[in-house]
Amino acid sequence: MHRYVPPVRPQQTYSQGFWYAIIAAVLYLINAMILMVNMLGYFLGHYPQHFTLSDHQRTLILQTMMFFLWLAGGAGVFARVCSWSYADALYFCDVTVLTIGFGDFAAPNDAGKGLVFPFSVGGIVMLGLVVSSINKFTTEISHDKVIKKHVEKERRRTVSRSVTKPIEAPPERPGIAKERGKISAPIPRPRQAVSFGRTTTEGQQPHRRLHSASNRRLKRRMKHLRQMTPKRPREIVLREEKDRFDAMRKIQHNTNRFKRWYNLSMSVTAFGLLWCVGAAVFWKAERREQGLTYFQALYFCYVSLLTIGYGDLSPRSNAGKPFFVVWSLVAVPTMTILIGDLSDTVIASFKRGTVTLADLTVLPQAGRWKSFLLKIGIWSWVQRKVESRAEKKRIAGGFLVAEDEEAPPTIEELAQAEPTDQDLAKKLALAIRRVADHLNAEPAKRYSYEEWVEFTRLIRFSTESDMAVEADEEEEGLIEWDWIGENSPMLAEQSEAEWILDRLCESLSRYMTRHSRHHKHRRRMRQPADGPLMEKVEEEGPEEADEAEEDEGEKYGGASRKERSTENRS
């Protein structure tokens, strides 16, 4: 039996293999705890018995395995070629792939220098793929666990606050406005007295002290009442369908902004934890070897996270190198994700500001000044001035009196128009082609309310009755929906273009089915009662009768029954 004997300092110390074993044991313990929590959640009914990996999860697992195999295999090759220990070779491979390059380890011979070319390129490519898969995986988890709940919460709050007309203020009780309380009563004029040649005011200071004390007590009572009274949410007036559409658009806008800043906050939190906790570990591990302070450890971790690698500080102890390998493989991808989230929020805002400034000054574009003045509220004043000046010029020069021109139709008038089914079918085909062009648009296309009005008409015109609507919704997709309801198109997993294209194709299918059914019905009604086709209908049914009519038409050279009867009369 081997007996454990601690190393004798300073001649002996723990090896890097020992610390790798400690780190592996800690990671296995964390994984076992996560599996136990998962099993407990399954027993409590929170998790299903079977689960299916998504494409992003499967890709992340395969790419991570390939990356670690590349890292471990490269460490074995460099250990053999450069005459290093496997632990030092693994540390060298990690610093090389992460493009840090402290300079404390370098290939000593030409063979090692030649192997750096393919190894570094392949490792950097695999690392980029892993970071991209991690970003997609975290985005998918946050969308399923956080973003959906936020959207549903905002939707429910909007529904609970929505009213169809503004709430009227409660009527005032008679006599309340006429009565004046003691606080608002006029202050009596103080008496004056003459004493020793000076005019003084009796009771001035006591009255001021009494008045200020009563005000302070009143303010404290009002503050206490405001704290005890729950705040009532402000009502949202939704009179028409467009109001509900605008309310849902606002929820979408707030959700997108919440998503960007939520991802940024999570990335900043993860970066801060890795930075500070990693600095504390390196401070403890390198304090004996280098006399490292905590501030120097923070500096070293920051330089390593940004992959700068000055080389003035690097891990030298047997505990610091293994921890750096594991820590850097987690911290550097986290820093990359943080930079991506910054580009979606802070950098995007700075870019928009720069582009706006360039459009207004260096490279002015048509309409930019107008939109800028509209945004700050000066355009209406400028427009009034321009119209007033133009009116004065017309009055001074004289103008002709002509008949009033007919105003173009409004959106409401267009929505109330009743086109024929043939016109709507033509518009349906054009709409399908137009929406198909928007499928790959970046960013995703969002349609206005006017465009949704036209799409809604094209989706619903192919239905015949309310019962048919319910039957079609069970077989295909939605036909009737509420903009802020649970079945809103804006809450679908698909983009708006994909959702509309599916509904338009379903409407086209319903229209073709209805048109074919009506056409067959009209053909049957035109046949004489004693014809062979009607006998065939009575014996075999309508489908066999259609086939019989086609066969009969082929016998007579493709002519229909009505055409043949017309020829016989002539």
Coordinates of C-alpha atoms in Angstrom, one line a residue:
M1 CA 0.0 0.0 0.0
H2 CA 1.3 3.4 -1.0
R3 CA 1.3 6.0 1.8
Y4 CA 0.7 9.6 0.9
V5 CA 3.6 11.8 2.0
P6 CA 3.3 15.6 1.3
P7 CA 6.2 17.3 -0.5
V8 CA 9.0 18.9 1.6
R9 CA 9.2 22.6 0.8
P10 CA 11.1 24.2 -0.9
Q11 CA 13.0 21.3 -2.5
Q12 CA 9.8 19.4 -3.4
T13 CA 6.5 20.4 -4.8
Y14 CA 3.4 19.0 -6.4
S15 CA 3.7 18.2 -10.1
Q16 CA 1.5 19.5 -13.0
G17 CA 0.0 16.1 -13.3
F18 CA -1.2 16.3 -9.7
W19 CA -2.9 19.6 -10.3
Y20 CA -4.5 18.4 -13.6
A21 CA -5.9 15.4 -11.6
I22 CA -7.3 17.8 -9.0
I23 CA -8.9 20.0 -11.7
A24 CA -10.4 16.9 -13.4
A25 CA -11.8 15.7 -10.1
V26 CA -13.5 19.1 -9.5
L27 CA -15.0 19.1 -13.0
Y28 CA -16.3 15.5 -12.6
L29 CA -17.9 16.5 -9.3
I30 CA -19.6 19.5 -10.9
N31 CA -20.9 17.2 -13.8
A32 CA -22.2 14.6 -11.3
M33 CA -24.0 17.3 -9.3
I34 CA -25.7 18.6 -12.5
L35 CA -26.8 15.1 -13.4
M36 CA -28.2 14.6 -10.0
V37 CA -30.2 17.9 -10.2
N38 CA -31.4 16.8 -13.7
M39 CA -32.5 13.4 -12.3
L40 CA -34.3 15.1 -9.4
G41 CA -36.1 17.4 -11.8
Y42 CA -37.2 14.4 -13.8
F43 CA -38.6 12.7 -10.7
L44 CA -40.5 15.9 -9.8
G45 CA -41.9 16.2 -13.3
H46 CA -40.0 19.3 -14.5
Y47 CA -38.0 17.5 -17.2
P48 CA -39.2 15.0 -19.8
Q49 CA -38.0 11.4 -19.9
H50 CA -36.5 11.7 -23.4
F51 CA -35.0 14.8 -25.0
T52 CA -33.7 15.5 -28.5
L53 CA -30.5 17.5 -29.1
S54 CA -30.9 20.5 -31.4
D55 CA -28.6 21.1 -34.4
H56 CA -26.6 23.7 -32.5
Q57 CA -26.1 21.4 -29.5
R58 CA -25.1 18.5 -31.6
T59 CA -22.7 20.7 -33.6
L60 CA -21.2 22.1 -30.4
I61 CA -20.5 18.6 -29.0
L62 CA -18.8 17.4 -32.2
Q63 CA -16.7 20.6 -32.6
T64 CA -15.6 20.6 -29.0
M65 CA -14.5 17.0 -29.2
M66 CA -12.5 17.7 -32.4
F67 CA -10.9 20.7 -30.8
F68 CA -9.7 18.9 -27.7
L69 CA -8.4 16.0 -29.8
W70 CA -6.5 18.4 -31.9
L71 CA -5.1 20.1 -28.8
A72 CA -4.1 16.8 -27.1
G73 CA -2.7 15.3 -30.2
G74 CA -0.6 18.4 -31.0
A75 CA 0.7 18.3 -27.4
G76 CA 1.9 14.7 -27.9
V77 CA 3.6 15.6 -31.1
F78 CA 5.4 18.7 -29.7
A79 CA 6.4 16.8 -26.6
R80 CA 8.2 14.2 -28.8
V81 CA 9.7 16.7 -31.3
C82 CA 10.8 19.4 -28.8
S83 CA 11.8 17.1 -25.9
W84 CA 9.3 18.6 -23.5
S85 CA 7.1 17.0 -20.9
Y86 CA 3.5 16.4 -22.0
A87 CA 2.2 19.0 -19.5
D88 CA 4.6 21.7 -20.8
A89 CA 3.7 20.8 -24.4
L90 CA 0.0 21.1 -23.6
Y91 CA 0.6 24.5 -22.1
F92 CA 2.5 25.6 -25.3
C93 CA -0.3 24.3 -27.6
D94 CA -2.9 26.2 -25.6
V95 CA -1.0 29.5 -25.7
T96 CA -0.4 29.0 -29.4
V97 CA -4.0 28.2 -30.4
L98 CA -5.4 31.1 -28.3
T99 CA -2.9 33.5 -30.0
I100 CA -1.6 34.8 -26.6
G101 CA 2.1 34.0 -27.1
F102 CA 3.8 34.8 -23.8
G103 CA 7.2 33.8 -25.2
D104 CA 8.2 31.7 -22.2
F105 CA 7.9 28.5 -24.5
A106 CA 9.0 28.4 -28.1
A107 CA 9.9 25.6 -30.5
P108 CA 13.7 25.0 -30.1
N109 CA 14.3 23.3 -33.5
D110 CA 13.3 23.6 -37.1
A111 CA 11.0 20.6 -37.0
G112 CA 9.0 22.2 -34.2
K113 CA 8.9 25.5 -36.0
G114 CA 7.6 23.8 -39.1
L115 CA 4.8 22.0 -37.2
V116 CA 3.6 25.4 -35.8
F117 CA 2.2 26.4 -39.2
P118 CA -0.4 23.7 -39.7
F119 CA -1.1 23.2 -36.0
S120 CA -1.8 26.9 -35.3
V121 CA -4.0 27.4 -38.4
G122 CA -6.1 24.3 -37.8
G123 CA -6.4 25.1 -34.1
I124 CA -7.5 28.7 -34.7
V125 CA -10.1 27.6 -37.2
M126 CA -11.5 25.0 -34.8
L127 CA -11.5 27.5 -32.0
G128 CA -13.5 29.9 -34.1
L129 CA -16.1 27.2 -34.9
V130 CA -16.4 26.3 -31.2
V131 CA -16.9 29.9 -30.2
S132 CA -19.6 30.4 -32.9
S133 CA -21.4 27.3 -31.7
I134 CA -21.2 28.4 -28.1
N135 CA -22.7 31.8 -29.1
K136 CA -25.6 30.1 -31.0
F137 CA -26.2 27.7 -28.1
T138 CA -26.4 30.4 -25.5
T139 CA -28.6 32.5 -27.7
E140 CA -31.0 29.5 -28.2
I141 CA -31.1 28.8 -24.4
S142 CA -31.8 32.5 -23.6
H143 CA -34.5 32.7 -26.2
D144 CA -36.3 29.6 -24.9
K145 CA -35.9 30.3 -21.2
V146 CA -35.9 34.1 -20.9
I147 CA -37.0 35.9 -24.1
K148 CA -40.2 33.9 -24.5
K149 CA -41.2 34.5 -20.9
H150 CA -40.5 38.2 -21.2
V151 CA -42.7 38.4 -24.3
E152 CA -45.5 36.6 -22.6
K153 CA -45.2 38.7 -19.5
E154 CA -45.3 41.9 -21.6
R155 CA -48.3 40.7 -23.6
R156 CA -50.3 39.7 -20.5
R157 CA -49.6 43.1 -18.9
T158 CA -50.7 44.9 -22.1
V159 CA -53.9 42.8 -22.3
S160 CA -54.6 43.5 -18.6
R161 CA -54.1 47.2 -19.1
S162 CA -56.0 47.6 -22.4
V163 CA -59.4 49.2 -22.5
T164 CA -61.7 50.1 -25.4
K165 CA -62.4 53.6 -24.3
P166 CA -60.7 56.0 -21.8
I167 CA -61.8 55.7 -18.2
E168 CA -63.8 58.7 -17.1
A169 CA -62.6 60.6 -14.1
P170 CA -64.8 60.1 -11.0
P171 CA -67.3 63.0 -10.5
E172 CA -66.5 65.5 -7.8
R173 CA -68.6 65.6 -4.8
P174 CA -70.6 68.8 -4.5
G175 CA -69.3 71.3 -2.0
I176 CA -65.8 69.9 -1.9
A177 CA -64.2 72.4 -4.3
K178 CA -65.9 75.3 -2.6
E179 CA -64.8 74.5 0.9
R180 CA -61.2 75.5 1.9
G181 CA -59.4 73.6 4.5
K182 CA -57.5 75.1 7.4
I183 CA -54.2 74.8 5.5
S184 CA -55.3 76.7 2.5
A185 CA -57.1 79.4 4.7
P186 CA -55.7 82.9 4.6
I187 CA -53.1 83.6 7.2
P188 CA -54.3 86.3 9.6
R189 CA -52.3 89.5 9.4
P190 CA -50.1 89.8 12.6
R191 CA -50.5 92.7 14.9
Q192 CA -47.8 95.4 15.1
A193 CA -46.5 97.1 18.2
V194 CA -44.2 100.1 18.7
S195 CA -41.4 99.6 21.3
F196 CA -38.4 101.8 21.9
G197 CA -38.8 103.5 18.6
R198 CA -38.8 100.2 16.5
T199 CA -41.7 98.5 14.8
T200 CA -41.8 94.8 15.7
T201 CA -44.2 92.0 14.7
E202 CA -45.7 90.1 17.5
G203 CA -45.9 86.4 17.0
Q204 CA -44.1 86.3 13.7
Q205 CA -41.5 83.7 14.5
P206 CA -43.8 81.4 16.5
H207 CA -46.3 81.5 13.6
R208 CA -43.6 80.6 11.0
R209 CA -42.4 77.7 13.2
L210 CA -45.9 76.4 13.6
H211 CA -46.6 76.7 9.8
S212 CA -43.4 74.9 8.8
A213 CA -44.0 72.1 11.4
S214 CA -47.5 71.5 10.0
N215 CA -46.1 71.4 6.4
R216 CA -43.5 68.8 7.5
R217 CA -46.1 66.6 9.2
L218 CA -48.3 66.9 6.1
K219 CA -45.5 65.9 3.8
R220 CA -44.6 62.9 5.9
R221 CA -48.2 61.7 5.9
M222 CA -48.5 62.1 2.1
K223 CA -45.3 60.2 1.6
H224 CA -46.5 57.4 3.9
L225 CA -49.8 57.3 2.0
R226 CA -48.0 57.1 -1.4
Q227 CA -45.9 54.2 -0.1
M228 CA -48.8 52.3 1.3
T229 CA -51.1 52.8 -1.8
P230 CA -50.2 50.4 -4.6
K231 CA -49.5 52.1 -7.9
R232 CA -52.2 51.5 -10.5
P233 CA -50.8 50.7 -14.0
R234 CA -51.6 53.2 -16.6
E235 CA -54.4 52.1 -18.9
I236 CA -53.8 51.6 -22.7
V237 CA -56.7 52.7 -24.9
L238 CA -57.2 50.2 -27.8
R239 CA -60.2 51.3 -29.9
E240 CA -59.3 49.8 -33.2
E241 CA -57.4 46.9 -34.6
K242 CA -54.5 49.1 -35.6
D243 CA -54.1 50.1 -32.0
R244 CA -53.7 46.4 -31.1
F245 CA -51.2 46.0 -33.9
D246 CA -49.2 49.0 -32.7
A247 CA -49.2 47.7 -29.2
M248 CA -47.8 44.3 -30.3
R249 CA -45.2 46.1 -32.4
K250 CA -44.1 48.0 -29.3
I251 CA -43.8 44.8 -27.4
Q252 CA -41.6 43.4 -30.2
H253 CA -39.4 46.5 -30.1
N254 CA -39.0 46.4 -26.3
T255 CA -38.3 42.6 -26.5
N256 CA -35.5 43.1 -29.0
R257 CA -33.9 45.8 -26.9
F258 CA -34.3 43.7 -23.8
K259 CA -32.7 40.7 -25.6
R260 CA -29.6 42.7 -26.7
W261 CA -29.0 44.2 -23.3
Y262 CA -29.8 41.0 -21.4
N263 CA -27.1 39.2 -23.5
L264 CA -24.7 42.0 -22.8
S265 CA -25.3 41.9 -19.1
M266 CA -24.8 38.1 -18.9
S267 CA -21.6 38.4 -20.9
V268 CA -20.3 41.2 -18.7
T269 CA -21.2 39.2 -15.6
A270 CA -19.4 36.1 -16.9
F271 CA -16.3 38.2 -17.9
G272 CA -16.2 39.9 -14.5
L273 CA -16.4 36.6 -12.6
L274 CA -13.7 34.9 -14.7
W275 CA -11.5 37.9 -14.5
C276 CA -11.7 38.4 -10.7
V277 CA -11.8 34.7 -9.7
G278 CA -9.0 33.8 -12.1
A279 CA -6.9 36.7 -10.7
A280 CA -7.5 35.4 -7.1
V281 CA -6.3 31.9 -8.1
F282 CA -3.2 33.1 -9.9
W283 CA -2.4 35.4 -7.0
K284 CA -2.4 32.4 -4.7
A285 CA -0.6 30.1 -7.1
E286 CA 2.2 32.5 -8.2
R287 CA 2.7 34.3 -4.9
R288 CA 5.4 31.9 -3.8
E289 CA 7.1 31.7 -7.2
Q290 CA 7.0 35.3 -8.4
G291 CA 5.7 37.3 -5.4
L292 CA 2.6 38.3 -7.4
T293 CA 0.2 40.8 -5.9
Y294 CA -3.5 40.7 -6.6
F295 CA -3.3 43.8 -8.8
Q296 CA -0.6 42.2 -10.9
A297 CA -2.8 39.1 -11.1
L298 CA -5.7 41.3 -12.4
Y299 CA -3.3 42.8 -15.0
F300 CA -2.1 39.4 -16.1
C301 CA -5.6 38.1 -16.5
Y302 CA -6.8 41.1 -18.4
V303 CA -3.8 40.9 -20.8
S304 CA -4.5 37.2 -21.3
L305 CA -8.2 37.7 -21.9
L306 CA -7.6 40.2 -24.6
T307 CA -4.9 37.8 -26.1
I308 CA -2.3 40.6 -25.9
G309 CA 0.4 38.6 -24.1
Y310 CA 3.2 41.0 -23.4
G311 CA 5.3 38.3 -21.8
D312 CA 6.3 40.3 -18.7
L313 CA 4.1 38.0 -16.6
S314 CA 3.3 34.4 -17.3
P315 CA 2.4 31.3 -15.1
R316 CA 5.5 29.5 -13.9
S317 CA 4.4 27.4 -11.0
N318 CA 3.1 23.8 -11.4
A319 CA -0.3 24.9 -10.2
G320 CA -0.5 28.0 -12.3
K321 CA 0.1 26.3 -15.7
P322 CA -2.7 23.7 -15.5
F323 CA -5.2 26.2 -14.1
F324 CA -4.2 28.6 -16.9
V325 CA -4.9 25.9 -19.6
V326 CA -8.4 25.2 -18.3
W327 CA -9.2 28.9 -17.4
S328 CA -8.1 30.3 -20.8
L329 CA -10.2 27.8 -22.7
V330 CA -13.3 29.1 -21.0
A331 CA -12.3 32.8 -20.6
V332 CA -11.1 33.6 -24.1
P333 CA -14.3 32.4 -25.8
T334 CA -16.3 34.3 -23.2
M335 CA -14.4 37.5 -24.1
T336 CA -15.1 36.9 -27.8
I337 CA -18.8 36.5 -27.1
L338 CA -18.7 39.8 -25.0
I339 CA -17.2 41.6 -27.9
G340 CA -20.0 40.3 -30.2
D341 CA -22.7 41.5 -27.7
L342 CA -21.0 44.9 -27.5
S343 CA -21.1 45.2 -31.2
D344 CA -24.9 44.7 -31.1
T345 CA -25.5 47.4 -28.4
V346 CA -22.9 50.0 -27.6
I347 CA -20.9 49.8 -30.9
A348 CA -24.1 49.7 -32.9
S349 CA -25.4 52.9 -31.2
F350 CA -22.0 54.6 -31.8
K351 CA -22.1 53.5 -35.4
R352 CA -25.7 54.9 -35.9
G353 CA -24.6 58.2 -34.3
T354 CA -21.5 58.4 -36.6
V355 CA -23.6 57.6 -39.7
T356 CA -26.2 60.2 -38.8
L357 CA -23.6 62.8 -38.2
A358 CA -22.0 62.0 -41.6
D359 CA -25.3 62.2 -43.3
L360 CA -26.0 65.6 -41.8
T361 CA -22.5 67.2 -42.3
V362 CA -19.9 65.5 -44.5
L363 CA -22.1 63.4 -46.9
P364 CA -25.6 64.9 -46.6
Q365 CA -28.4 62.8 -48.1
A366 CA -31.8 63.8 -49.4
G367 CA -34.4 63.8 -46.6
R368 CA -32.0 63.4 -43.7
W369 CA -32.4 67.0 -42.5
K370 CA -36.2 66.7 -42.7
S371 CA -36.2 63.5 -40.5
F372 CA -33.8 65.1 -38.1
L373 CA -36.0 68.2 -37.7
L374 CA -39.0 66.0 -37.3
K375 CA -37.3 64.1 -34.6
I376 CA -36.4 67.2 -32.6
G377 CA -39.8 68.8 -33.2
I378 CA -38.7 71.8 -35.3
W379 CA -40.1 70.6 -38.7
S380 CA -43.6 71.7 -38.0
W381 CA -42.5 75.3 -37.3
V382 CA -40.3 75.3 -40.4
Q383 CA -43.2 73.9 -42.5
R384 CA -45.6 76.6 -41.2
K385 CA -43.1 79.3 -42.1
V386 CA -42.6 77.9 -45.6
E387 CA -46.4 77.6 -46.2
S388 CA -47.0 81.1 -44.9
R389 CA -44.4 82.6 -47.2
A390 CA -45.8 80.6 -50.2
E391 CA -49.3 81.8 -49.4
K392 CA -48.2 85.4 -49.3
K393 CA -46.5 85.0 -52.7
R394 CA -49.7 83.4 -54.2
I395 CA -51.9 86.2 -52.8
A396 CA -49.5 88.9 -54.1
G397 CA -49.3 87.4 -57.6
G398 CA -52.9 86.2 -57.8
F399 CA -54.1 82.6 -58.4
L400 CA -56.7 80.8 -60.6
V401 CA -59.8 79.3 -59.1
A402 CA -60.2 75.7 -60.3
E403 CA -62.4 72.8 -59.4
D404 CA -61.4 70.7 -56.5
E405 CA -59.5 67.6 -57.5
E406 CA -60.6 64.3 -56.3
A407 CA -58.6 63.1 -53.3
P408 CA -56.8 59.8 -53.5
P409 CA -58.5 56.9 -51.6
T410 CA -57.5 56.3 -48.0
I411 CA -56.4 53.1 -46.4
E412 CA -59.8 52.6 -44.8
E413 CA -61.6 53.1 -48.2
L414 CA -59.2 50.6 -49.8
A415 CA -59.9 48.1 -47.0
Q416 CA -63.7 48.5 -47.5
A417 CA -63.5 48.0 -51.2
E418 CA -65.0 44.7 -52.5
P419 CA -62.9 43.3 -55.3
T420 CA -63.9 40.1 -57.1
D421 CA -62.4 36.7 -56.3
Q422 CA -60.5 36.7 -59.7
D423 CA -58.9 40.0 -58.8
L424 CA -57.9 38.7 -55.4
A425 CA -56.5 35.5 -56.9
K426 CA -54.2 37.6 -59.2
K427 CA -53.1 39.7 -56.2
L428 CA -52.5 36.5 -54.2
A429 CA -50.1 35.2 -56.8
L430 CA -48.2 38.5 -56.9
A431 CA -48.1 38.6 -53.1
I432 CA -46.6 35.1 -52.9
R433 CA -43.9 36.1 -55.3
R434 CA -43.2 39.4 -53.4
V435 CA -43.1 37.8 -50.0
A436 CA -40.8 35.0 -51.2
D437 CA -38.2 37.6 -52.1
H438 CA -38.3 38.8 -48.4
L439 CA -37.4 35.4 -46.9
N440 CA -33.6 36.0 -46.9
A441 CA -33.7 39.7 -46.1
E442 CA -31.3 40.9 -43.4
P443 CA -32.5 42.1 -41.0
A444 CA -35.8 40.2 -41.1
K445 CA -38.6 42.0 -43.0
R446 CA -41.3 43.6 -40.8
Y447 CA -44.5 44.6 -42.6
S448 CA -46.5 47.7 -41.9
Y449 CA -50.1 47.7 -40.8
E450 CA -51.3 48.6 -44.3
E451 CA -49.4 45.7 -45.8
W452 CA -50.9 43.3 -43.1
V453 CA -54.4 44.6 -44.1
E454 CA -53.8 43.5 -47.7
F455 CA -52.3 40.1 -46.6
T456 CA -55.2 39.4 -44.3
R457 CA -57.7 40.0 -47.1
L458 CA -55.8 37.6 -49.3
I459 CA -55.6 35.0 -46.6
R460 CA -59.3 35.1 -45.6
F461 CA -61.1 35.6 -49.0
S462 CA -60.8 31.9 -49.9
T463 CA -62.9 30.8 -46.9
E464 CA -66.7 30.4 -47.3
S465 CA -68.2 30.4 -43.8
D466 CA -67.3 30.4 -40.1
M467 CA -67.6 26.6 -39.9
A468 CA -65.3 26.4 -42.9
V469 CA -62.8 28.7 -41.1
E470 CA -62.7 26.4 -38.1
A471 CA -62.3 23.3 -40.3
D472 CA -59.5 25.0 -42.3
E473 CA -57.7 26.1 -39.2
E474 CA -57.7 22.5 -37.9
E475 CA -56.3 21.1 -41.1
E476 CA -53.9 23.9 -42.2
G477 CA -53.1 27.1 -40.3
L478 CA -54.5 30.2 -38.7
I479 CA -57.1 32.3 -40.5
E480 CA -58.5 34.4 -37.6
W481 CA -56.2 35.9 -35.0
D482 CA -55.8 38.6 -32.4
W483 CA -52.7 40.9 -32.6
I484 CA -52.1 40.8 -28.8
G485 CA -53.5 37.3 -28.3
E486 CA -51.7 34.0 -27.8
N487 CA -52.1 33.2 -31.5
S488 CA -50.7 36.4 -32.7
P489 CA -48.5 36.1 -35.8
M490 CA -45.9 38.2 -34.2
L491 CA -45.3 35.6 -31.5
A492 CA -44.7 32.8 -34.0
E493 CA -41.3 31.0 -34.2
Q494 CA -41.1 31.9 -37.9
S495 CA -40.3 35.2 -39.3
E496 CA -43.1 37.4 -40.6
A497 CA -42.3 36.6 -44.2
E498 CA -42.2 32.8 -43.6
W499 CA -45.5 33.0 -41.7
I500 CA -47.3 35.1 -44.3
L501 CA -46.0 32.9 -47.1
D502 CA -47.4 29.8 -45.5
R503 CA -50.8 31.3 -45.0
L504 CA -50.9 32.7 -48.5
C505 CA -50.0 29.3 -50.0
E506 CA -52.8 27.7 -47.8
S507 CA -55.2 30.4 -49.1
L508 CA -54.2 29.6 -52.7
S509 CA -54.8 25.9 -52.1
R510 CA -58.3 26.6 -50.6
Y511 CA -59.2 28.9 -53.5
M512 CA -58.1 26.2 -56.1
T513 CA -60.1 23.6 -54.3
R514 CA -63.2 25.7 -54.1
H515 CA -62.9 26.8 -57.7
S516 CA -62.5 23.2 -58.9
R517 CA -65.6 22.2 -56.8
H518 CA -67.8 25.0 -58.1
H519 CA -66.7 24.3 -61.7
K520 CA -67.6 20.6 -61.4
H521 CA -71.0 21.6 -59.9
R522 CA -71.8 23.9 -62.8
R523 CA -70.9 21.3 -65.4
R524 CA -73.2 18.8 -63.7
M525 CA -76.0 21.3 -63.7
R526 CA -75.7 22.0 -67.4
Q527 CA -76.2 18.3 -68.4
P528 CA -79.7 17.1 -69.6
A529 CA -81.6 14.9 -67.1
D530 CA -81.8 11.9 -69.5
G531 CA -78.2 12.0 -70.8
P532 CA -75.8 9.1 -70.4
L533 CA -73.7 11.2 -68.1
M534 CA -76.5 11.7 -65.5
E535 CA -77.2 7.9 -65.6
K536 CA -73.5 7.4 -64.9
V537 CA -73.7 9.9 -62.0
E538 CA -76.7 8.0 -60.5
E539 CA -75.0 4.6 -60.8
E540 CA -71.4 5.4 -60.0
G541 CA -71.2 8.8 -58.5
P542 CA -69.8 12.3 -59.5
E543 CA -66.1 11.3 -59.8
E544 CA -66.8 8.4 -62.2
A545 CA -69.1 10.7 -64.1
D546 CA -66.3 13.2 -64.7
E547 CA -64.2 10.4 -66.0
A548 CA -67.0 9.3 -68.3
E549 CA -67.4 12.8 -69.7
E550 CA -63.7 12.9 -70.4
D551 CA -63.9 9.6 -72.2
E552 CA -66.9 10.7 -74.2
G553 CA -65.1 13.9 -75.2
E554 CA -62.1 11.9 -76.4
K555 CA -64.4 9.9 -78.7
Y556 CA -65.7 13.0 -80.4
G557 CA -62.3 14.6 -80.9
G558 CA -62.1 16.5 -77.5
A559 CA -65.4 18.5 -78.0
S560 CA -67.6 19.1 -75.0
R561 CA -71.3 18.0 -74.8
K562 CA -72.6 21.5 -75.1
E563 CA -70.5 22.2 -78.2
R564 CA -71.7 18.9 -79.9
S565 CA -75.3 19.8 -79.2
T566 CA -74.8 23.3 -80.7
E567 CA -73.3 21.7 -83.8
N568 CA -76.2 19.3 -84.2
R569 CA -78.7 22.2 -84.0
S570 CA -76.9 24.1 -86.7

